[in-house]
């Protein structure tokens, strides 16, 4: 039986609920940030992995999308998205072949950070008869992937010497929390990130390398990095939903979080403890709470009545605030710490408005890791 038109109370649990009004407001907010700064908004769809939300972002003014993996890009390209940036090093003959195939019917940009990747992509595009646009990834402090700043010129030059590839520019990601960050202020971090990459782009241009795109930013830093002269593109992702992490950085308030987890109380082992039917297969566990100053793995959406302090696969142990006494069978909503990995654990999103189910969206790129 269809859920559409039914109240939230009739939704089986656990389930991910999307507040459609808040989702639309969040999309508008970041579209306005980019438009007012005069930069391209290329949102990262790894957060939602959903065709309907990507369409909303594009209609609101996004100039293409960003994905983490080729398999995500394949889903969205097959659905008609025509401008995609895979912000991840493409390594391996098979992945290069798949990228070259996508590029036959889509404006595809990929990240590179090694000579081997460049050679494999060039060989694949030569066979496929396609062109892939390339951005060199730069390590700006996260110490994950990306070449060091002084190595960027050599890699850019290699891209310029091989067939089938066209240098598009440079990109980086460091977010608002990285090793040895000079501050925790996202506005300052965004400005520093933008200035670093714009400076590199100018150096490369002076060396005769045609750098067009300077692609940077994240949800916490997008508003400030977009204002740095010379930045051409920002790539926030979490902003569509927000989560406890973004409230911690001051990027959003709890009232702006658009995704919640609906769970049912299945046991009351103590007066201050409830067990819910949502555990580590529903709530993300990739963010260690104490490392980012968060308590637990999720919090009740009112902000104070309960905290998920421990999880097993299908059990969430909730510490209850004094005076909060849900009964077995009661349903409670929670905000997760990290929304991106939370969404990837579920097959569908339940779209709600004023307590009523309006739609059910498939998480079309769920599990696309290759």
Short mmCIF file of C-alpha atoms in Angstrom, two decimals:
data_model
loop_
_atom_site.label_atom_id
_atom_site.label_comp_id
_atom_site.label_asym_id
_atom_site.label_seq_id
_atom_site.Cartn_x
_atom_site.Cartn_y
_atom_site.Cartn_z
CA UNK A 1 0.00 0.00 0.00
CA UNK A 2 1.30 3.44 -0.93
CA UNK A 3 2.59 5.68 1.85
CA UNK A 4 1.69 8.86 -0.01
CA UNK A 5 -0.96 10.86 1.83
CA UNK A 6 -0.50 8.97 5.09
CA UNK A 7 0.69 10.57 8.36
CA UNK A 8 4.24 10.04 9.57
CA UNK A 9 2.87 7.95 12.45
CA UNK A 10 1.98 5.24 9.91
CA UNK A 11 5.49 5.02 8.42
CA UNK A 12 7.25 1.78 9.32
CA UNK A 13 10.62 2.10 11.01
CA UNK A 14 13.46 2.72 10.82
CA UNK A 15 13.03 5.28 8.05
CA UNK A 16 14.70 8.43 6.78
CA UNK A 17 12.35 11.41 6.64
CA UNK A 18 12.95 14.44 4.42
CA UNK A 19 11.30 17.75 5.31
CA UNK A 20 10.62 18.95 1.76
CA UNK A 21 10.11 22.59 2.74
CA UNK A 22 13.44 22.72 4.58
CA UNK A 23 15.20 20.87 1.76
CA UNK A 24 13.98 23.45 -0.74
CA UNK A 25 15.05 26.30 1.55
CA UNK A 26 18.54 24.85 1.94
CA UNK A 27 18.91 24.43 -1.82
CA UNK A 28 17.82 28.03 -2.40
CA UNK A 29 20.22 29.32 0.25
CA UNK A 30 23.35 27.91 -1.37
CA UNK A 31 22.18 28.72 -4.88
CA UNK A 32 21.94 32.34 -3.75
CA UNK A 33 25.40 32.21 -2.14
CA UNK A 34 26.97 31.13 -5.42
CA UNK A 35 24.91 33.46 -7.60
CA UNK A 36 25.68 36.52 -5.48
CA UNK A 37 29.40 35.69 -5.54
CA UNK A 38 29.36 35.06 -9.29
CA UNK A 39 30.76 31.53 -9.06
CA UNK A 40 29.51 28.18 -10.30
CA UNK A 41 27.73 25.96 -7.78
CA UNK A 42 28.55 22.32 -8.48
CA UNK A 43 26.96 20.45 -5.56
CA UNK A 44 28.32 17.14 -4.37
CA UNK A 45 25.59 14.53 -4.73
CA UNK A 46 27.33 11.95 -2.52
CA UNK A 47 25.23 13.42 0.27
CA UNK A 48 21.84 12.48 -1.16
CA UNK A 49 22.59 10.12 -4.10
CA UNK A 50 19.08 10.89 -5.32
CA UNK A 51 17.94 11.86 -8.81
CA UNK A 52 15.07 14.03 -7.61
CA UNK A 53 17.27 16.17 -5.39
CA UNK A 54 19.90 16.60 -8.10
CA UNK A 55 17.15 17.82 -10.39
CA UNK A 56 16.04 20.32 -7.75
CA UNK A 57 19.61 21.60 -7.42
CA UNK A 58 20.06 21.97 -11.17
CA UNK A 59 16.73 23.76 -11.54
CA UNK A 60 17.80 26.14 -8.77
CA UNK A 61 20.87 27.14 -10.76
CA UNK A 62 23.60 24.57 -10.12
CA UNK A 63 26.02 24.32 -13.03
CA UNK A 64 26.48 20.57 -13.06
CA UNK A 65 27.08 18.14 -10.21
CA UNK A 66 29.98 16.57 -8.35
CA UNK A 67 30.29 12.88 -7.56
CA UNK A 68 32.77 10.91 -5.49
CA UNK A 69 32.91 7.82 -7.67
CA UNK A 70 32.48 6.85 -11.31
CA UNK A 71 29.60 4.54 -10.49
CA UNK A 72 27.69 7.51 -9.07
CA UNK A 73 28.47 9.47 -12.22
CA UNK A 74 27.11 6.61 -14.34
CA UNK A 75 23.77 6.71 -12.50
CA UNK A 76 23.32 10.43 -12.99
CA UNK A 77 24.66 10.52 -16.55
CA UNK A 78 22.24 7.75 -17.52
CA UNK A 79 19.45 9.86 -15.99
CA UNK A 80 20.34 12.77 -18.26
CA UNK A 81 22.68 14.93 -16.18
CA UNK A 82 25.04 16.37 -18.78
CA UNK A 83 27.84 18.00 -16.75
CA UNK A 84 29.55 15.90 -14.08
CA UNK A 85 32.78 16.25 -12.11
CA UNK A 86 34.16 13.11 -10.46
CA UNK A 87 36.22 14.71 -7.70
CA UNK A 88 38.34 11.64 -7.08
CA UNK A 89 41.51 10.19 -8.63
CA UNK A 90 40.58 7.83 -11.47
CA UNK A 91 43.04 4.93 -11.31
CA UNK A 92 42.95 1.63 -13.19
CA UNK A 93 42.39 0.52 -16.77
CA UNK A 94 38.77 -0.50 -16.19
CA UNK A 95 37.85 2.76 -14.48
CA UNK A 96 39.54 4.72 -17.26
CA UNK A 97 37.51 2.78 -19.82
CA UNK A 98 34.28 3.52 -17.98
CA UNK A 99 35.16 7.20 -17.72
CA UNK A 100 35.85 7.37 -21.45
CA UNK A 101 32.46 5.77 -22.11
CA UNK A 102 30.63 8.29 -19.93
CA UNK A 103 32.46 11.08 -21.75
CA UNK A 104 30.92 9.95 -25.05
CA UNK A 105 27.56 11.44 -24.01
CA UNK A 106 28.36 13.75 -21.10
CA UNK A 107 30.69 16.65 -20.30
CA UNK A 108 32.85 14.67 -17.89
CA UNK A 109 35.53 16.16 -15.67
CA UNK A 110 37.70 13.91 -13.52
CA UNK A 111 40.35 14.40 -10.90
CA UNK A 112 43.93 13.22 -11.34
CA UNK A 113 46.95 13.26 -9.08
CA UNK A 114 49.34 10.79 -10.72
CA UNK A 115 51.08 10.27 -14.05
CA UNK A 116 49.72 6.73 -14.23
CA UNK A 117 46.14 7.94 -14.01
CA UNK A 118 46.73 10.46 -16.80
CA UNK A 119 48.22 7.83 -19.08
CA UNK A 120 45.41 5.34 -18.46
CA UNK A 121 42.74 7.95 -19.12
CA UNK A 122 44.47 9.09 -22.30
CA UNK A 123 44.68 5.56 -23.66
CA UNK A 124 41.02 4.90 -22.85
CA UNK A 125 39.76 8.07 -24.53
CA UNK A 126 41.84 7.33 -27.61
CA UNK A 127 40.05 4.00 -27.98
CA UNK A 128 36.60 5.44 -27.18
CA UNK A 129 36.98 8.51 -29.33
CA UNK A 130 35.94 10.79 -26.47
CA UNK A 131 37.45 13.69 -24.57
CA UNK A 132 37.74 13.87 -20.80
CA UNK A 133 38.32 17.17 -19.03
CA UNK A 134 40.86 16.94 -16.24
CA UNK A 135 41.45 18.78 -12.99
CA UNK A 136 44.63 18.26 -11.03
CA UNK A 137 43.93 17.64 -7.36
CA UNK A 138 45.99 19.63 -4.88
CA UNK A 139 46.61 18.73 -1.24
CA UNK A 140 45.70 21.89 0.65
CA UNK A 141 46.08 20.48 4.14
CA UNK A 142 43.76 17.51 4.58
CA UNK A 143 46.64 15.14 3.72
CA UNK A 144 44.41 12.71 1.90
CA UNK A 145 44.80 12.78 -1.89
CA UNK A 146 46.22 15.48 -4.13
CA UNK A 147 49.70 16.54 -5.15
CA UNK A 148 51.71 19.04 -3.18
CA UNK A 149 51.54 22.58 -4.52
CA UNK A 150 55.02 22.52 -6.02
CA UNK A 151 54.21 19.33 -7.97
CA UNK A 152 51.06 20.67 -9.62
CA UNK A 153 52.83 22.30 -12.57
CA UNK A 154 54.52 19.11 -13.74
CA UNK A 155 51.28 17.15 -13.61
CA UNK A 156 49.39 19.86 -15.48
CA UNK A 157 52.06 19.81 -18.18
CA UNK A 158 51.69 16.06 -18.59
CA UNK A 159 47.95 16.45 -19.15
CA UNK A 160 48.71 18.95 -21.91
CA UNK A 161 50.98 16.50 -23.73
CA UNK A 162 48.66 13.49 -24.08
CA UNK A 163 45.76 12.92 -26.49
CA UNK A 164 42.14 12.63 -25.37
CA UNK A 165 42.46 14.82 -22.29
CA UNK A 166 41.89 18.53 -21.85
CA UNK A 167 43.17 20.40 -18.83
CA UNK A 168 40.30 22.18 -17.11
CA UNK A 169 41.97 23.44 -13.96
CA UNK A 170 42.74 22.59 -10.36
CA UNK A 171 40.70 21.55 -7.33
CA UNK A 172 41.06 20.77 -3.67
CA UNK A 173 39.07 19.72 -0.63
CA UNK A 174 39.97 20.27 2.99
CA UNK A 175 36.67 21.09 4.65
CA UNK A 176 36.53 22.82 8.02
CA UNK A 177 38.42 20.25 10.09
CA UNK A 178 41.86 19.11 9.02
CA UNK A 179 45.27 18.44 10.63
CA UNK A 180 47.00 21.55 11.96
CA UNK A 181 44.19 23.87 10.89
CA UNK A 182 45.08 27.43 11.95
CA UNK A 183 41.54 28.04 13.20
CA UNK A 184 38.15 26.37 13.53
CA UNK A 185 36.36 29.33 11.99
CA UNK A 186 34.87 28.13 8.67
CA UNK A 187 34.78 31.66 7.26
CA UNK A 188 38.51 32.14 7.81
CA UNK A 189 39.32 28.64 6.58
CA UNK A 190 37.33 29.22 3.41
CA UNK A 191 39.13 32.45 2.68
CA UNK A 192 42.54 30.85 3.24
CA UNK A 193 41.65 27.87 1.05
CA UNK A 194 40.48 30.12 -1.76
CA UNK A 195 43.53 32.37 -1.58
CA UNK A 196 45.87 29.37 -1.62
CA UNK A 197 44.30 27.89 -4.74
CA UNK A 198 43.93 31.20 -6.58
CA UNK A 199 47.59 31.93 -5.91
CA UNK A 200 48.54 28.54 -7.36
CA UNK A 201 46.35 29.12 -10.40
CA UNK A 202 48.11 32.44 -11.05
CA UNK A 203 51.52 30.79 -10.78
CA UNK A 204 50.48 28.14 -13.26
CA UNK A 205 49.12 30.69 -15.71
CA UNK A 206 52.34 32.68 -15.48
CA UNK A 207 54.15 29.46 -16.37
CA UNK A 208 52.02 29.17 -19.50
CA UNK A 209 49.50 26.63 -18.23
CA UNK A 210 45.88 27.44 -19.15
CA UNK A 211 44.03 27.05 -15.85
CA UNK A 212 40.33 27.80 -16.14
CA UNK A 213 38.63 26.17 -13.15
CA UNK A 214 39.61 26.86 -9.55
CA UNK A 215 37.24 24.50 -7.75
CA UNK A 216 37.10 24.58 -3.96
CA UNK A 217 34.89 24.62 -0.91
CA UNK A 218 32.59 22.56 1.25
CA UNK A 219 29.34 23.17 3.07
CA UNK A 220 30.96 25.03 6.01
CA UNK A 221 33.35 27.09 3.85
CA UNK A 222 31.32 27.72 0.69
CA UNK A 223 29.99 31.15 1.64
CA UNK A 224 33.43 32.61 2.37
CA UNK A 225 35.51 30.81 -0.26
CA UNK A 226 33.05 31.86 -2.97
CA UNK A 227 33.93 35.50 -2.28
CA UNK A 228 37.66 35.07 -2.95
CA UNK A 229 38.45 36.73 -6.31
CA UNK A 230 39.63 34.09 -8.76
CA UNK A 231 37.62 31.20 -7.34
CA UNK A 232 35.36 29.87 -10.10
CA UNK A 233 33.45 27.04 -8.44
CA UNK A 234 32.28 25.75 -5.06
CA UNK A 235 31.29 22.15 -4.25
CA UNK A 236 29.20 21.90 -1.06
CA UNK A 237 27.25 18.71 -0.45
CA UNK A 238 25.84 18.36 3.05
CA UNK A 239 23.92 21.63 2.78
CA UNK A 240 20.87 20.00 1.23
CA UNK A 241 20.13 18.26 4.53
CA UNK A 242 22.65 19.58 7.08
CA UNK A 243 23.36 17.43 10.17
CA UNK A 244 24.80 17.56 13.66
CA UNK A 245 28.27 18.17 12.24
CA UNK A 246 27.15 21.34 10.48
CA UNK A 247 25.44 22.57 13.63
CA UNK A 248 28.72 21.99 15.46
CA UNK A 249 30.61 24.20 12.98
CA UNK A 250 27.92 26.86 13.17
CA UNK A 251 27.01 26.39 9.53
CA UNK A 252 23.41 25.52 10.32
CA UNK A 253 20.96 25.48 13.18
CA UNK A 254 19.07 22.38 14.23
CA UNK A 255 15.94 23.96 12.77
CA UNK A 256 17.57 23.87 9.34
CA UNK A 257 18.27 20.12 9.33
CA UNK A 258 16.07 18.55 6.66
CA UNK A 259 16.72 14.84 7.29
CA UNK A 260 15.73 12.90 10.37
CA UNK A 261 15.60 9.25 11.33
CA UNK A 262 12.27 7.85 12.50
CA UNK A 263 12.67 4.97 14.95
CA UNK A 264 10.43 2.94 17.24
CA UNK A 265 11.05 2.24 20.92
CA UNK A 266 11.28 -1.55 21.27
CA UNK A 267 12.43 -1.81 24.89
CA UNK A 268 12.63 0.25 28.10
CA UNK A 269 15.26 -1.56 30.21
CA UNK A 270 15.61 1.35 32.65
CA UNK A 271 13.87 4.61 33.50
CA UNK A 272 16.56 6.61 31.72
CA UNK A 273 17.17 4.21 28.81
CA UNK A 274 15.23 3.29 25.70
CA UNK A 275 16.20 0.88 22.96
CA UNK A 276 15.15 1.77 19.42
CA UNK A 277 14.99 -0.31 16.25
CA UNK A 278 17.70 1.74 14.52
CA UNK A 279 21.34 0.90 15.06
CA UNK A 280 24.55 1.01 13.06
CA UNK A 281 22.72 -0.16 9.92
CA UNK A 282 20.68 3.07 10.08
CA UNK A 283 22.81 5.67 11.88
CA UNK A 284 26.24 6.38 10.48
CA UNK A 285 29.19 5.29 12.57
CA UNK A 286 32.04 6.83 10.57
CA UNK A 287 32.30 9.95 12.74
CA UNK A 288 33.71 9.26 16.20
CA UNK A 289 31.59 11.61 18.33
CA UNK A 290 34.20 12.63 20.88
CA UNK A 291 36.68 13.56 18.14
CA UNK A 292 34.39 16.33 16.91
CA UNK A 293 32.88 17.32 20.23
CA UNK A 294 29.56 15.57 19.73
CA UNK A 295 27.83 13.37 22.24
CA UNK A 296 26.57 10.06 20.90
CA UNK A 297 25.59 9.05 17.38
CA UNK A 298 22.31 10.90 17.10
CA UNK A 299 20.10 13.21 19.08
CA UNK A 300 16.33 13.60 19.31
CA UNK A 301 15.10 16.31 16.98
CA UNK A 302 13.98 18.48 19.88
CA UNK A 303 17.66 18.65 20.81
CA UNK A 304 17.56 17.50 24.40
CA UNK A 305 15.26 14.57 25.17
CA UNK A 306 17.50 11.71 24.10
CA UNK A 307 20.95 10.80 22.79
CA UNK A 308 21.95 7.59 21.00
CA UNK A 309 24.94 6.68 23.15
CA UNK A 310 25.63 3.16 21.85
CA UNK A 311 24.74 1.06 18.82
CA UNK A 312 24.67 -2.51 17.64
CA UNK A 313 23.57 -3.44 14.15
CA UNK A 314 19.83 -3.18 14.80
CA UNK A 315 19.73 -1.65 18.27
CA UNK A 316 20.21 1.95 19.33
CA UNK A 317 20.68 2.58 23.03
CA UNK A 318 19.20 5.96 23.91
CA UNK A 319 19.92 7.82 27.13
CA UNK A 320 16.77 9.71 28.08
CA UNK A 321 16.55 13.11 29.70
CA UNK A 322 14.71 13.37 33.04
CA UNK A 323 10.98 13.58 32.47
CA UNK A 324 11.10 12.03 29.00
CA UNK A 325 9.44 8.62 29.21
CA UNK A 326 8.52 7.18 25.80
CA UNK A 327 6.62 3.91 25.92
CA UNK A 328 7.38 0.76 23.98
CA UNK A 329 5.87 1.30 20.55
CA UNK A 330 6.31 5.08 20.54
CA UNK A 331 8.08 6.61 17.54
CA UNK A 332 10.87 9.16 17.94
CA UNK A 333 12.82 11.21 15.39
CA UNK A 334 16.57 11.77 15.56
CA UNK A 335 19.19 13.86 13.77
CA UNK A 336 22.31 11.89 12.72
CA UNK A 337 25.89 13.09 13.15
CA UNK A 338 26.88 12.68 9.50
CA UNK A 339 24.12 12.65 6.93
CA UNK A 340 26.14 11.49 3.89
CA UNK A 341 26.95 8.02 5.19
CA UNK A 342 23.54 7.77 6.85
CA UNK A 343 21.75 8.14 3.50
CA UNK A 344 23.96 5.47 1.93
CA UNK A 345 22.60 2.96 4.44
CA UNK A 346 18.99 3.25 3.23
CA UNK A 347 17.16 2.41 0.02
CA UNK A 348 14.65 5.24 0.10
CA UNK A 349 13.83 8.65 1.49
CA UNK A 350 10.34 9.42 2.80
CA UNK A 351 9.42 12.95 1.73
CA UNK A 352 7.12 14.70 4.21
CA UNK A 353 5.37 18.04 4.54
CA UNK A 354 3.52 19.14 7.66
CA UNK A 355 3.44 15.60 8.99
CA UNK A 356 2.11 13.97 5.82
CA UNK A 357 4.01 11.75 3.37
CA UNK A 358 4.20 13.47 0.00
CA UNK A 359 6.55 11.17 -1.90
CA UNK A 360 9.04 8.33 -1.65
CA UNK A 361 12.38 8.75 -3.42
CA UNK A 362 14.80 5.98 -4.26
CA UNK A 363 18.43 6.48 -3.21
CA UNK A 364 19.43 5.72 -6.78
CA UNK A 365 23.20 5.73 -6.26
CA UNK A 366 23.18 3.91 -2.94
CA UNK A 367 26.17 1.58 -2.60
CA UNK A 368 27.87 2.91 -5.74
CA UNK A 369 31.46 2.75 -4.51
CA UNK A 370 33.39 1.69 -7.61
#
